[in-house]
mmCIF file of C-alpha atoms in Angstrom:
data_model
loop_
_atom_site.group_PDB
_atom_site.id
_atom_site.type_symbol
_atom_site.label_atom_id
_atom_site.label_comp_id
_atom_site.label_asym_id
_atom_site.label_seq_id
_atom_site.Cartn_x
_atom_site.Cartn_y
_atom_site.Cartn_z
ATOM 1 C CA MET A 889 70.446 13.526 21.763
ATOM 2 C CA GLU A 890 71.413 13.429 18.452
ATOM 3 C CA VAL A 891 71.245 15.980 15.713
ATOM 4 C CA ASP A 892 67.721 14.668 14.235
ATOM 5 C CA GLU A 893 66.156 13.986 17.782
ATOM 6 C CA PHE A 894 66.933 18.109 18.276
ATOM 7 C CA ASN A 895 66.005 19.044 14.732
ATOM 8 C CA SER A 896 62.320 17.070 15.530
ATOM 9 C CA GLN A 897 61.645 18.983 18.591
ATOM 10 C CA GLU A 898 62.434 22.528 16.848
ATOM 11 C CA VAL A 899 59.295 21.902 14.767
ATOM 12 C CA GLY A 900 56.997 20.940 17.593
ATOM 13 C CA GLN A 901 57.393 17.244 17.784
ATOM 14 C CA ASP A 902 58.937 15.115 20.695
ATOM 15 C CA ILE A 903 61.616 12.387 20.403
ATOM 16 C CA GLU A 904 59.726 9.494 19.098
ATOM 17 C CA GLY A 905 58.181 11.709 16.544
ATOM 18 C CA ASN A 906 55.113 12.430 17.796
ATOM 19 C CA LYS A 907 53.368 15.617 17.276
ATOM 20 C CA ARG A 908 52.900 17.610 20.774
ATOM 21 C CA GLU A 909 50.168 20.040 21.084
ATOM 22 C CA GLY A 910 50.468 23.495 22.675
ATOM 23 C CA THR A 911 54.025 23.864 21.652
ATOM 24 C CA ARG A 912 53.988 27.551 21.000
ATOM 25 C CA ARG A 913 55.170 30.006 23.393
ATOM 26 C CA GLY A 914 54.750 33.523 23.992
ATOM 27 C CA ARG A 915 51.690 35.819 24.507
ATOM 28 C CA LYS A 916 48.229 34.373 22.878
ATOM 29 C CA PRO A 917 45.893 37.100 21.361
ATOM 30 C CA GLY A 918 42.574 37.110 22.591
ATOM 31 C CA ARG A 919 42.994 34.813 25.560
ATOM 32 C CA LYS A 920 42.511 37.566 28.307
ATOM 33 C CA ALA A 921 39.127 38.211 29.594
ATOM 34 C CA LYS A 922 37.312 41.778 29.613
ATOM 35 C CA SER A 923 37.562 41.703 33.411
ATOM 36 C CA ASP A 924 41.390 40.881 33.378
ATOM 37 C CA MET A 925 41.296 44.131 30.759
ATOM 38 C CA LYS A 926 39.279 46.035 33.216
ATOM 39 C CA ALA A 927 41.559 45.165 36.262
ATOM 40 C CA LYS A 928 44.770 45.625 34.418
ATOM 41 C CA LEU A 929 43.221 49.390 33.313
ATOM 42 C CA GLU A 930 42.701 50.239 37.079
ATOM 43 C CA ARG A 931 46.120 49.375 38.207
ATOM 44 C CA SER A 932 47.503 51.419 35.421
ATOM 45 C CA ARG A 933 45.065 54.095 36.494
ATOM 46 C CA GLN A 934 46.073 53.783 40.265
ATOM 47 C CA SER A 935 49.926 53.905 39.631
ATOM 48 C CA ALA A 936 49.648 56.808 37.502
ATOM 49 C CA ARG A 937 47.584 58.514 40.186
ATOM 50 C CA GLU A 938 50.282 57.428 42.860
ATOM 51 C CA CYS A 939 53.008 58.719 40.302
ATOM 52 C CA ARG A 940 51.332 62.162 40.655
ATOM 53 C CA ALA A 941 50.707 62.420 44.154
ATOM 54 C CA ARG A 942 54.826 61.442 44.416
ATOM 55 C CA LYS A 943 55.908 64.180 41.834
ATOM 56 C CA LYS A 944 53.583 66.565 43.915
ATOM 57 C CA LEU A 945 55.423 65.691 46.958
ATOM 58 C CA ARG A 946 58.820 66.107 45.434
ATOM 59 C CA TYR A 947 57.962 69.532 44.103
ATOM 60 C CA GLN A 948 56.623 70.794 47.267
ATOM 61 C CA TYR A 949 59.723 69.761 48.845
ATOM 62 C CA LEU A 950 61.848 71.294 46.339
ATOM 63 C CA GLU A 951 59.951 74.490 46.374
ATOM 64 C CA GLU A 952 60.388 74.788 50.316
ATOM 65 C CA LEU A 953 64.398 73.801 49.900
ATOM 66 C CA VAL A 954 64.630 76.611 47.372
ATOM 67 C CA ALA A 955 62.450 79.024 49.685
ATOM 68 C CA ASN A 956 64.976 78.288 52.704
ATOM 69 C CA ARG A 957 67.844 78.932 50.701
ATOM 70 C CA GLU A 958 66.576 82.067 49.524
ATOM 71 C CA LYS A 959 66.001 83.386 53.122
ATOM 72 C CA ALA A 960 69.651 82.353 53.854
ATOM 73 C CA VAL A 961 70.964 84.194 50.622
ATOM 74 C CA PHE A 962 68.819 87.325 52.032
ATOM 75 C CA ALA A 963 70.074 86.762 55.330
ATOM 76 C CA LEU A 964 73.951 86.716 54.302
ATOM 77 C CA HIS A 965 73.408 89.608 51.941
ATOM 78 C CA ARG A 966 71.783 91.712 54.929
ATOM 79 C CA GLU A 967 74.980 90.648 56.952
ATOM 80 C CA LEU A 968 77.551 91.506 54.080
ATOM 81 C CA GLU A 969 76.106 94.892 53.925
ATOM 82 C CA GLN A 970 76.356 95.326 57.449
ATOM 83 C CA TYR A 971 79.980 94.928 57.469
ATOM 84 C CA ARG A 972 80.329 96.992 54.441
ATOM 85 C CA GLN A 973 78.763 99.987 56.514
ATOM 86 C CA TRP A 974 80.970 98.758 59.327
ATOM 87 C CA ALA A 975 84.081 98.930 57.345
ATOM 88 C CA LYS A 976 83.262 102.482 55.861
ATOM 89 C CA GLU A 977 82.510 103.522 59.339
ATOM 90 C CA ILE A 978 86.325 101.985 60.396
ATOM 91 C CA ASP A 979 87.791 104.099 57.494
ATOM 92 C CA GLU A 980 86.164 107.194 58.744
ATOM 93 C CA GLY A 981 88.065 106.463 62.278
ATOM 94 C CA LYS A 982 84.588 106.038 63.916
ATOM 95 C CA VAL A 983 84.076 103.135 66.004
ATOM 96 C CA PRO A 984 80.543 101.368 64.811
ATOM 97 C CA GLU A 985 77.983 100.287 67.927
ATOM 98 C CA GLY A 986 77.210 96.957 66.342
ATOM 99 C CA VAL A 987 81.263 96.169 66.387
ATOM 100 C CA LEU A 988 81.357 96.832 70.203
ATOM 101 C CA LYS A 989 78.580 94.572 70.693
ATOM 102 C CA LEU A 990 80.127 91.989 68.939
ATOM 103 C CA ILE A 991 83.530 92.184 70.496
ATOM 104 C CA GLU A 992 81.584 91.745 73.922
ATOM 105 C CA GLU A 993 79.282 89.139 72.765
ATOM 106 C CA GLU A 994 82.498 86.972 71.701
ATOM 107 C CA THR A 995 84.390 87.677 75.007
ATOM 108 C CA VAL A 996 81.313 86.515 76.698
ATOM 109 C CA LYS A 997 81.196 83.482 75.153
ATOM 110 C CA LYS A 998 85.147 82.594 75.449
ATOM 111 C CA SER A 999 84.946 83.059 79.145
ATOM 112 C CA GLU A 1000 82.050 80.776 79.435
ATOM 113 C CA ASN A 1001 83.786 77.999 77.709
ATOM 114 C CA GLU A 1002 87.156 78.489 80.022
#
């Protein structure tokens, strides 16, 4: 293709120099019918509904996750407080009841594993 042929194609002409019709590219305003716009609007609404539903599920999942973690934290706080109490009793020269039960349970577990 020569340079002249290339330039003539840019302005909407074919190789022979004849004008071509409909050579514009891109979106043509005013071409869509109202039914197409209504369908597009309905698809957009449906997409928004689905997005809100996904968001709601995500937040429910996260709230459940937080609640479970909070329960675990409270359980660990109770366990820590129990250990502190046991340490205090041991420092006073007493043997806490819970420690004896814990030792017995560990002994039973070891004997079952062997």
